[in-house]
Amino acid sequence: AQTVTQSQPEMSVQEAETVTLSCTYDTSESDYYLFWYKQPPSRQMILVIRQEAYKQQNATENRFSVNFQKAAKSFSLKISDSQLGDAAMYFCAYRSLYSGAGSYQLTFGKGTKLSVIP
Amino acid sequence: GAGVSQSPSNKVTEKGKDVELRCDPISGHTALYWYRQSLGQGLEFLIYFQGNSAPDKSGLPSDRFSAERTGGSVSTLTIQRTQQEDSAVYLCASSLVYRRNTEAFFGQGTRLTVV
């Protein structure tokens, strides 16, 4: 079974600064997907960015980018030019691509609470 | 609908009562997931439905929990004889499966409080 670990329960960043959230995972599979989801107080989980394991290039979505280190099984999220609206819980998630019972479930880390200081 | 819809948004129930939580997935999405999020915790997988295949129930914490999905669409999560430790937010998500980069779309969850 896969596991996802987020070692930073809480982080804070000054508005307009850059912050990096850490995520490591454990798997024996060679092909999979990794995601970062944002959960604001409204509880709505929102996809921030996704990474395909077979792609070496790091994914980027506007101010959000990842540092994907496949050998190290590390998948960190960098938020540049932080905004007040970025304050939320951030969850790292793993998704297998192989068929079979349970293989399509998303496995989540415990989350990192990000605060943005004005 | 435009997104995943869950009802009710909030539910307060007495210990020992049964509750039903409903999830309407995005039209056309063949995969449906239920997760439980306890206060300050991550998302705990409960159950996964994929088309007409047998559901993956490996995450259900006890036999008091059950779920069904009718007609490949709406799903109901039932908790019998509720306990205080069942208090949590229950999140539903749906996705297409047969696209490599498919993402799961989440509803806003049902906050269950057992008193």
PDB file of C-alpha atoms in Angstrom:
ATOM      1  CA  ALA A   1       0.000   0.000   0.000  1.00  0.00           C
ATOM      2  CA  GLN A   2       1.088   3.529  -0.671  1.00  0.00           C
ATOM      3  CA  THR A   3       1.669   6.089   2.054  1.00  0.00           C
ATOM      4  CA  VAL A   4       1.953   9.856   1.857  1.00  0.00           C
ATOM      5  CA  THR A   5       3.713  11.914   4.516  1.00  0.00           C
ATOM      6  CA  GLN A   6       3.497  15.652   5.092  1.00  0.00           C
ATOM      7  CA  SER A   7       5.914  16.491   7.887  1.00  0.00           C
ATOM      8  CA  GLN A   8       4.883  20.122   8.391  1.00  0.00           C
ATOM      9  CA  PRO A   9       1.545  20.392  10.225  1.00  0.00           C
ATOM     10  CA  GLU A  10       1.658  24.198   9.998  1.00  0.00           C
ATOM     11  CA  MET A  11       3.524  26.787   7.973  1.00  0.00           C
ATOM     12  CA  SER A  12       3.345  30.550   7.666  1.00  0.00           C
ATOM     13  CA  VAL A  13       4.520  32.974   5.022  1.00  0.00           C
ATOM     14  CA  GLN A  14       4.557  36.716   4.595  1.00  0.00           C
ATOM     15  CA  GLU A  15       2.373  38.076   1.848  1.00  0.00           C
ATOM     16  CA  ALA A  16       4.282  38.294  -1.480  1.00  0.00           C
ATOM     17  CA  GLU A  17       6.965  35.884  -0.248  1.00  0.00           C
ATOM     18  CA  THR A  18       7.632  32.299  -1.327  1.00  0.00           C
ATOM     19  CA  VAL A  19       6.892  29.182   0.685  1.00  0.00           C
ATOM     20  CA  THR A  20       7.583  25.490   0.077  1.00  0.00           C
ATOM     21  CA  LEU A  21       5.420  22.677   1.445  1.00  0.00           C
ATOM     22  CA  SER A  22       6.975  19.229   1.729  1.00  0.00           C
ATOM     23  CA  CYS A  23       5.566  15.834   0.783  1.00  0.00           C
ATOM     24  CA  THR A  24       7.158  12.411   0.611  1.00  0.00           C
ATOM     25  CA  TYR A  25       5.547   9.152  -0.409  1.00  0.00           C
ATOM     26  CA  ASP A  26       6.267   5.475  -0.469  1.00  0.00           C
ATOM     27  CA  THR A  27       5.401   3.195  -3.385  1.00  0.00           C
ATOM     28  CA  SER A  28       6.741   0.246  -5.324  1.00  0.00           C
ATOM     29  CA  GLU A  29       5.039   1.369  -8.525  1.00  0.00           C
ATOM     30  CA  SER A  30       6.855   3.098 -11.361  1.00  0.00           C
ATOM     31  CA  ASP A  31       3.962   5.039 -12.866  1.00  0.00           C
ATOM     32  CA  TYR A  32       1.473   7.069 -10.864  1.00  0.00           C
ATOM     33  CA  TYR A  33       0.044  10.536 -10.354  1.00  0.00           C
ATOM     34  CA  LEU A  34       0.712  13.025  -7.609  1.00  0.00           C
ATOM     35  CA  PHE A  35      -1.554  15.919  -6.698  1.00  0.00           C
ATOM     36  CA  TRP A  36      -1.693  18.915  -4.432  1.00  0.00           C
ATOM     37  CA  TYR A  37      -5.168  19.867  -3.212  1.00  0.00           C
ATOM     38  CA  LYS A  38      -6.135  23.029  -1.363  1.00  0.00           C
ATOM     39  CA  GLN A  39      -8.906  23.042   1.238  1.00  0.00           C
ATOM     40  CA  PRO A  40     -10.053  26.502   2.396  1.00  0.00           C
ATOM     41  CA  PRO A  41     -12.417  26.918   5.368  1.00  0.00           C
ATOM     42  CA  SER A  42     -15.342  26.275   3.027  1.00  0.00           C
ATOM     43  CA  ARG A  43     -14.228  22.591   3.022  1.00  0.00           C
ATOM     44  CA  GLN A  44     -14.199  22.483  -0.780  1.00  0.00           C
ATOM     45  CA  MET A  45     -11.174  20.515  -1.971  1.00  0.00           C
ATOM     46  CA  ILE A  46      -9.637  22.253  -4.969  1.00  0.00           C
ATOM     47  CA  LEU A  47      -6.977  20.785  -7.226  1.00  0.00           C
ATOM     48  CA  VAL A  48      -3.899  23.007  -7.297  1.00  0.00           C
ATOM     49  CA  ILE A  49      -1.475  21.059  -9.459  1.00  0.00           C
ATOM     50  CA  ARG A  50      -0.785  17.540 -10.719  1.00  0.00           C
ATOM     51  CA  GLN A  51       2.362  15.647 -11.750  1.00  0.00           C
ATOM     52  CA  GLU A  52       2.696  12.504 -13.841  1.00  0.00           C
ATOM     53  CA  ALA A  53       5.483  10.297 -12.530  1.00  0.00           C
ATOM     54  CA  TYR A  54       6.827   9.416 -15.972  1.00  0.00           C
ATOM     55  CA  LYS A  55       7.374  13.088 -16.797  1.00  0.00           C
ATOM     56  CA  GLN A  56      10.673  14.469 -15.592  1.00  0.00           C
ATOM     57  CA  GLN A  57       9.636  18.075 -16.096  1.00  0.00           C
ATOM     58  CA  ASN A  58       8.194  19.700 -13.007  1.00  0.00           C
ATOM     59  CA  ALA A  59       4.595  20.868 -13.335  1.00  0.00           C
ATOM     60  CA  THR A  60       3.787  24.570 -13.073  1.00  0.00           C
ATOM     61  CA  GLU A  61       0.467  26.392 -12.726  1.00  0.00           C
ATOM     62  CA  ASN A  62       0.884  30.158 -12.515  1.00  0.00           C
ATOM     63  CA  ARG A  63       2.302  30.882  -9.022  1.00  0.00           C
ATOM     64  CA  PHE A  64       2.352  27.206  -8.074  1.00  0.00           C
ATOM     65  CA  SER A  65       5.121  24.815  -9.019  1.00  0.00           C
ATOM     66  CA  VAL A  66       6.402  21.493  -7.818  1.00  0.00           C
ATOM     67  CA  ASN A  67       9.809  19.975  -7.237  1.00  0.00           C
ATOM     68  CA  PHE A  68       9.364  16.322  -8.153  1.00  0.00           C
ATOM     69  CA  GLN A  69      12.254  14.056  -7.195  1.00  0.00           C
ATOM     70  CA  LYS A  70      11.200  10.561  -8.244  1.00  0.00           C
ATOM     71  CA  ALA A  71      14.202   8.698  -6.892  1.00  0.00           C
ATOM     72  CA  ALA A  72      13.823  10.402  -3.530  1.00  0.00           C
ATOM     73  CA  LYS A  73      10.008  10.011  -3.655  1.00  0.00           C
ATOM     74  CA  SER A  74       9.608  13.665  -2.870  1.00  0.00           C
ATOM     75  CA  PHE A  75       6.961  16.053  -4.199  1.00  0.00           C
ATOM     76  CA  SER A  76       7.141  19.547  -2.730  1.00  0.00           C
ATOM     77  CA  LEU A  77       4.875  22.478  -3.603  1.00  0.00           C
ATOM     78  CA  LYS A  78       6.272  25.980  -4.033  1.00  0.00           C
ATOM     79  CA  ILE A  79       3.934  28.953  -3.831  1.00  0.00           C
ATOM     80  CA  SER A  80       5.426  32.177  -5.156  1.00  0.00           C
ATOM     81  CA  ASP A  81       4.177  35.700  -4.463  1.00  0.00           C
ATOM     82  CA  SER A  82       1.904  34.377  -1.690  1.00  0.00           C
ATOM     83  CA  GLN A  83      -1.537  35.965  -1.426  1.00  0.00           C
ATOM     84  CA  LEU A  84      -4.003  36.132   1.440  1.00  0.00           C
ATOM     85  CA  GLY A  85      -6.304  33.827  -0.507  1.00  0.00           C
ATOM     86  CA  ASP A  86      -3.651  31.108  -0.428  1.00  0.00           C
ATOM     87  CA  ALA A  87      -4.309  30.544   3.273  1.00  0.00           C
ATOM     88  CA  ALA A  88      -5.773  27.034   3.565  1.00  0.00           C
ATOM     89  CA  MET A  89      -4.998  23.398   4.314  1.00  0.00           C
ATOM     90  CA  TYR A  90      -2.881  21.809   1.615  1.00  0.00           C
ATOM     91  CA  PHE A  91      -2.986  18.086   0.995  1.00  0.00           C
ATOM     92  CA  CYS A  92      -0.591  15.986  -1.021  1.00  0.00           C
ATOM     93  CA  ALA A  93      -2.165  12.940  -2.691  1.00  0.00           C
ATOM     94  CA  TYR A  94      -1.031   9.832  -4.578  1.00  0.00           C
ATOM     95  CA  ARG A  95      -2.999   7.969  -7.214  1.00  0.00           C
ATOM     96  CA  SER A  96      -2.071   4.614  -8.697  1.00  0.00           C
ATOM     97  CA  LEU A  97      -2.603   3.921 -12.393  1.00  0.00           C
ATOM     98  CA  TYR A  98      -2.872   0.152 -12.193  1.00  0.00           C
ATOM     99  CA  SER A  99      -6.154  -1.732 -12.300  1.00  0.00           C
ATOM    100  CA  GLY A 100      -7.426  -3.845  -9.468  1.00  0.00           C
ATOM    101  CA  ALA A 101      -9.543  -3.350  -6.405  1.00  0.00           C
ATOM    102  CA  GLY A 102      -8.599  -0.212  -4.528  1.00  0.00           C
ATOM    103  CA  SER A 103      -5.926   0.864  -6.927  1.00  0.00           C
ATOM    104  CA  TYR A 104      -7.681   4.008  -8.087  1.00  0.00           C
ATOM    105  CA  GLN A 105      -8.182   5.441  -4.655  1.00  0.00           C
ATOM    106  CA  LEU A 106      -6.418   8.645  -3.789  1.00  0.00           C
ATOM    107  CA  THR A 107      -4.147   8.353  -0.768  1.00  0.00           C
ATOM    108  CA  PHE A 108      -3.751  11.622   1.129  1.00  0.00           C
ATOM    109  CA  GLY A 109      -1.239  13.024   3.556  1.00  0.00           C
ATOM    110  CA  LYS A 110      -2.403  14.601   6.818  1.00  0.00           C
ATOM    111  CA  GLY A 111      -2.122  18.089   5.414  1.00  0.00           C
ATOM    112  CA  THR A 112      -0.246  21.323   6.078  1.00  0.00           C
ATOM    113  CA  LYS A 113      -2.060  24.381   7.363  1.00  0.00           C
ATOM    114  CA  LEU A 114      -0.713  27.461   5.600  1.00  0.00           C
ATOM    115  CA  SER A 115      -1.179  30.902   7.103  1.00  0.00           C
ATOM    116  CA  VAL A 116      -0.423  34.061   5.112  1.00  0.00           C
ATOM    117  CA  ILE A 117       0.652  37.073   7.136  1.00  0.00           C
ATOM    118  CA  PRO A 118      -0.335  40.484   5.724  1.00  0.00           C
TER     119      PRO A 118
ATOM    120  CA  GLY B   1     -25.081  19.182 -12.219  1.00  0.00           C
ATOM    121  CA  ALA B   2     -22.043  21.373 -12.498  1.00  0.00           C
ATOM    122  CA  GLY B   3     -20.259  19.852  -9.512  1.00  0.00           C
ATOM    123  CA  VAL B   4     -20.434  17.158  -6.863  1.00  0.00           C
ATOM    124  CA  SER B   5     -23.356  17.801  -4.567  1.00  0.00           C
ATOM    125  CA  GLN B   6     -23.630  16.467  -1.019  1.00  0.00           C
ATOM    126  CA  SER B   7     -26.537  16.623   1.372  1.00  0.00           C
ATOM    127  CA  PRO B   8     -27.136  17.509   4.053  1.00  0.00           C
ATOM    128  CA  SER B   9     -24.418  20.091   4.571  1.00  0.00           C
ATOM    129  CA  ASN B  10     -24.569  19.592   8.324  1.00  0.00           C
ATOM    130  CA  LYS B  11     -26.179  16.863  10.403  1.00  0.00           C
ATOM    131  CA  VAL B  12     -26.534  16.605  14.157  1.00  0.00           C
ATOM    132  CA  THR B  13     -27.737  13.274  15.463  1.00  0.00           C
ATOM    133  CA  GLU B  14     -28.093  11.502  18.748  1.00  0.00           C
ATOM    134  CA  LYS B  15     -25.817   8.650  19.654  1.00  0.00           C
ATOM    135  CA  GLY B  16     -27.332   5.355  18.565  1.00  0.00           C
ATOM    136  CA  LYS B  17     -29.373   6.783  15.687  1.00  0.00           C
ATOM    137  CA  ASP B  18     -28.840   5.860  12.036  1.00  0.00           C
ATOM    138  CA  VAL B  19     -27.865   8.506   9.473  1.00  0.00           C
ATOM    139  CA  GLU B  20     -27.788   8.638   5.692  1.00  0.00           C
ATOM    140  CA  LEU B  21     -25.482  10.921   3.749  1.00  0.00           C
ATOM    141  CA  ARG B  22     -26.086  11.561   0.069  1.00  0.00           C
ATOM    142  CA  CYS B  23     -23.730  12.271  -2.813  1.00  0.00           C
ATOM    143  CA  ASP B  24     -24.657  13.330  -6.350  1.00  0.00           C
ATOM    144  CA  PRO B  25     -21.555  12.980  -8.537  1.00  0.00           C
ATOM    145  CA  ILE B  26     -20.787  14.892 -11.708  1.00  0.00           C
ATOM    146  CA  SER B  27     -22.800  13.505 -14.589  1.00  0.00           C
ATOM    147  CA  GLY B  28     -20.819  10.933 -16.552  1.00  0.00           C
ATOM    148  CA  HIS B  29     -18.243  10.282 -13.853  1.00  0.00           C
ATOM    149  CA  THR B  30     -17.919   6.550 -13.377  1.00  0.00           C
ATOM    150  CA  ALA B  31     -15.772   6.605 -10.229  1.00  0.00           C
ATOM    151  CA  LEU B  32     -17.076   7.725  -6.849  1.00  0.00           C
ATOM    152  CA  TYR B  33     -15.163   7.953  -3.573  1.00  0.00           C
ATOM    153  CA  TRP B  34     -16.138   8.508   0.047  1.00  0.00           C
ATOM    154  CA  TYR B  35     -13.621   9.896   2.526  1.00  0.00           C
ATOM    155  CA  ARG B  36     -13.814  10.800   6.185  1.00  0.00           C
ATOM    156  CA  GLN B  37     -11.974  13.806   7.601  1.00  0.00           C
ATOM    157  CA  SER B  38     -11.774  13.988  11.358  1.00  0.00           C
ATOM    158  CA  LEU B  39     -10.950  17.300  13.033  1.00  0.00           C
ATOM    159  CA  GLY B  40      -7.430  18.401  12.092  1.00  0.00           C
ATOM    160  CA  GLN B  41      -6.728  15.173  10.255  1.00  0.00           C
ATOM    161  CA  GLY B  42      -6.167  14.112   6.680  1.00  0.00           C
ATOM    162  CA  LEU B  43      -8.625  12.280   4.483  1.00  0.00           C
ATOM    163  CA  GLU B  44      -9.318   8.687   5.404  1.00  0.00           C
ATOM    164  CA  PHE B  45     -10.485   6.504   2.519  1.00  0.00           C
ATOM    165  CA  LEU B  46     -13.791   4.720   3.145  1.00  0.00           C
ATOM    166  CA  ILE B  47     -15.126   3.218  -0.073  1.00  0.00           C
ATOM    167  CA  TYR B  48     -14.697   3.421  -3.845  1.00  0.00           C
ATOM    168  CA  PHE B  49     -17.209   2.645  -6.601  1.00  0.00           C
ATOM    169  CA  GLN B  50     -16.231   2.145 -10.230  1.00  0.00           C
ATOM    170  CA  GLY B  51     -18.980   1.554 -12.760  1.00  0.00           C
ATOM    171  CA  ASN B  52     -20.611  -1.841 -12.302  1.00  0.00           C
ATOM    172  CA  SER B  53     -17.599  -3.389 -10.601  1.00  0.00           C
ATOM    173  CA  ALA B  54     -17.743  -4.576  -7.020  1.00  0.00           C
ATOM    174  CA  PRO B  55     -16.918  -1.619  -4.748  1.00  0.00           C
ATOM    175  CA  ASP B  56     -13.681  -1.435  -2.817  1.00  0.00           C
ATOM    176  CA  LYS B  57     -14.885  -1.406   0.781  1.00  0.00           C
ATOM    177  CA  SER B  58     -11.473  -1.829   2.341  1.00  0.00           C
ATOM    178  CA  GLY B  59     -11.613   1.491   4.166  1.00  0.00           C
ATOM    179  CA  LEU B  60     -14.909   1.077   5.998  1.00  0.00           C
ATOM    180  CA  PRO B  61     -14.032   1.204   9.731  1.00  0.00           C
ATOM    181  CA  SER B  62     -16.744  -1.143  10.967  1.00  0.00           C
ATOM    182  CA  ASP B  63     -19.848  -3.050   9.875  1.00  0.00           C
ATOM    183  CA  ARG B  64     -21.932  -0.082  11.047  1.00  0.00           C
ATOM    184  CA  PHE B  65     -20.821   1.664   7.860  1.00  0.00           C
ATOM    185  CA  SER B  66     -22.255   0.793   4.466  1.00  0.00           C
ATOM    186  CA  ALA B  67     -22.682   2.504   1.128  1.00  0.00           C
ATOM    187  CA  GLU B  68     -24.520   1.931  -2.072  1.00  0.00           C
ATOM    188  CA  ARG B  69     -24.576   3.514  -5.474  1.00  0.00           C
ATOM    189  CA  THR B  70     -27.796   3.283  -7.430  1.00  0.00           C
ATOM    190  CA  GLY B  71     -27.840   3.301 -11.206  1.00  0.00           C
ATOM    191  CA  GLY B  72     -24.185   4.190 -11.340  1.00  0.00           C
ATOM    192  CA  SER B  73     -24.964   7.686 -10.127  1.00  0.00           C
ATOM    193  CA  VAL B  74     -26.201   8.786  -6.697  1.00  0.00           C
ATOM    194  CA  SER B  75     -24.522   7.253  -3.674  1.00  0.00           C
ATOM    195  CA  THR B  76     -25.687   6.964  -0.077  1.00  0.00           C
ATOM    196  CA  LEU B  77     -23.387   6.384   2.881  1.00  0.00           C
ATOM    197  CA  THR B  78     -25.231   4.911   5.851  1.00  0.00           C
ATOM    198  CA  ILE B  79     -23.939   4.853   9.417  1.00  0.00           C
ATOM    199  CA  GLN B  80     -25.934   2.705  11.800  1.00  0.00           C
ATOM    200  CA  ARG B  81     -26.023   3.140  15.579  1.00  0.00           C
ATOM    201  CA  THR B  82     -23.851   6.242  15.414  1.00  0.00           C
ATOM    202  CA  GLN B  83     -21.105   6.770  17.978  1.00  0.00           C
ATOM    203  CA  GLN B  84     -19.393   9.987  19.047  1.00  0.00           C
ATOM    204  CA  GLU B  85     -16.203   8.948  17.265  1.00  0.00           C
ATOM    205  CA  ASP B  86     -18.149   9.011  14.007  1.00  0.00           C
ATOM    206  CA  SER B  87     -18.260  12.813  14.242  1.00  0.00           C
ATOM    207  CA  ALA B  88     -16.339  14.103  11.226  1.00  0.00           C
ATOM    208  CA  VAL B  89     -16.702  15.666   7.800  1.00  0.00           C
ATOM    209  CA  TYR B  90     -17.650  13.101   5.173  1.00  0.00           C
ATOM    210  CA  LEU B  91     -16.400  14.027   1.721  1.00  0.00           C
ATOM    211  CA  CYS B  92     -17.522  12.572  -1.576  1.00  0.00           C
ATOM    212  CA  ALA B  93     -15.590  12.838  -4.834  1.00  0.00           C
ATOM    213  CA  SER B  94     -16.115  11.670  -8.387  1.00  0.00           C
ATOM    214  CA  SER B  95     -13.875  11.282 -11.397  1.00  0.00           C
ATOM    215  CA  LEU B  96     -13.515   9.877 -14.844  1.00  0.00           C
ATOM    216  CA  VAL B  97     -11.272   6.839 -14.720  1.00  0.00           C
ATOM    217  CA  TYR B  98     -10.214   6.145 -18.248  1.00  0.00           C
ATOM    218  CA  ARG B  99      -8.163   9.289 -18.716  1.00  0.00           C
ATOM    219  CA  ARG B 100      -4.602   9.172 -17.474  1.00  0.00           C
ATOM    220  CA  ASN B 101      -4.614  12.612 -15.931  1.00  0.00           C
ATOM    221  CA  THR B 102      -8.050  12.464 -14.385  1.00  0.00           C
ATOM    222  CA  GLU B 103      -8.570  14.406 -11.201  1.00  0.00           C
ATOM    223  CA  ALA B 104     -11.128  13.813  -8.497  1.00  0.00           C
ATOM    224  CA  PHE B 105     -13.714  16.539  -7.967  1.00  0.00           C
ATOM    225  CA  PHE B 106     -14.936  16.917  -4.416  1.00  0.00           C
ATOM    226  CA  GLY B 107     -18.202  18.006  -2.886  1.00  0.00           C
ATOM    227  CA  GLN B 108     -18.305  20.357   0.073  1.00  0.00           C
ATOM    228  CA  GLY B 109     -18.864  17.545   2.488  1.00  0.00           C
ATOM    229  CA  THR B 110     -21.343  16.724   5.228  1.00  0.00           C
ATOM    230  CA  ARG B 111     -20.327  17.684   8.751  1.00  0.00           C
ATOM    231  CA  LEU B 112     -21.708  14.996  11.051  1.00  0.00           C
ATOM    232  CA  THR B 113     -21.936  15.680  14.760  1.00  0.00           C
ATOM    233  CA  VAL B 114     -22.982  12.870  17.084  1.00  0.00           C
ATOM    234  CA  VAL B 115     -24.161  14.100  20.494  1.00  0.00           C
TER     235      VAL B 115
END
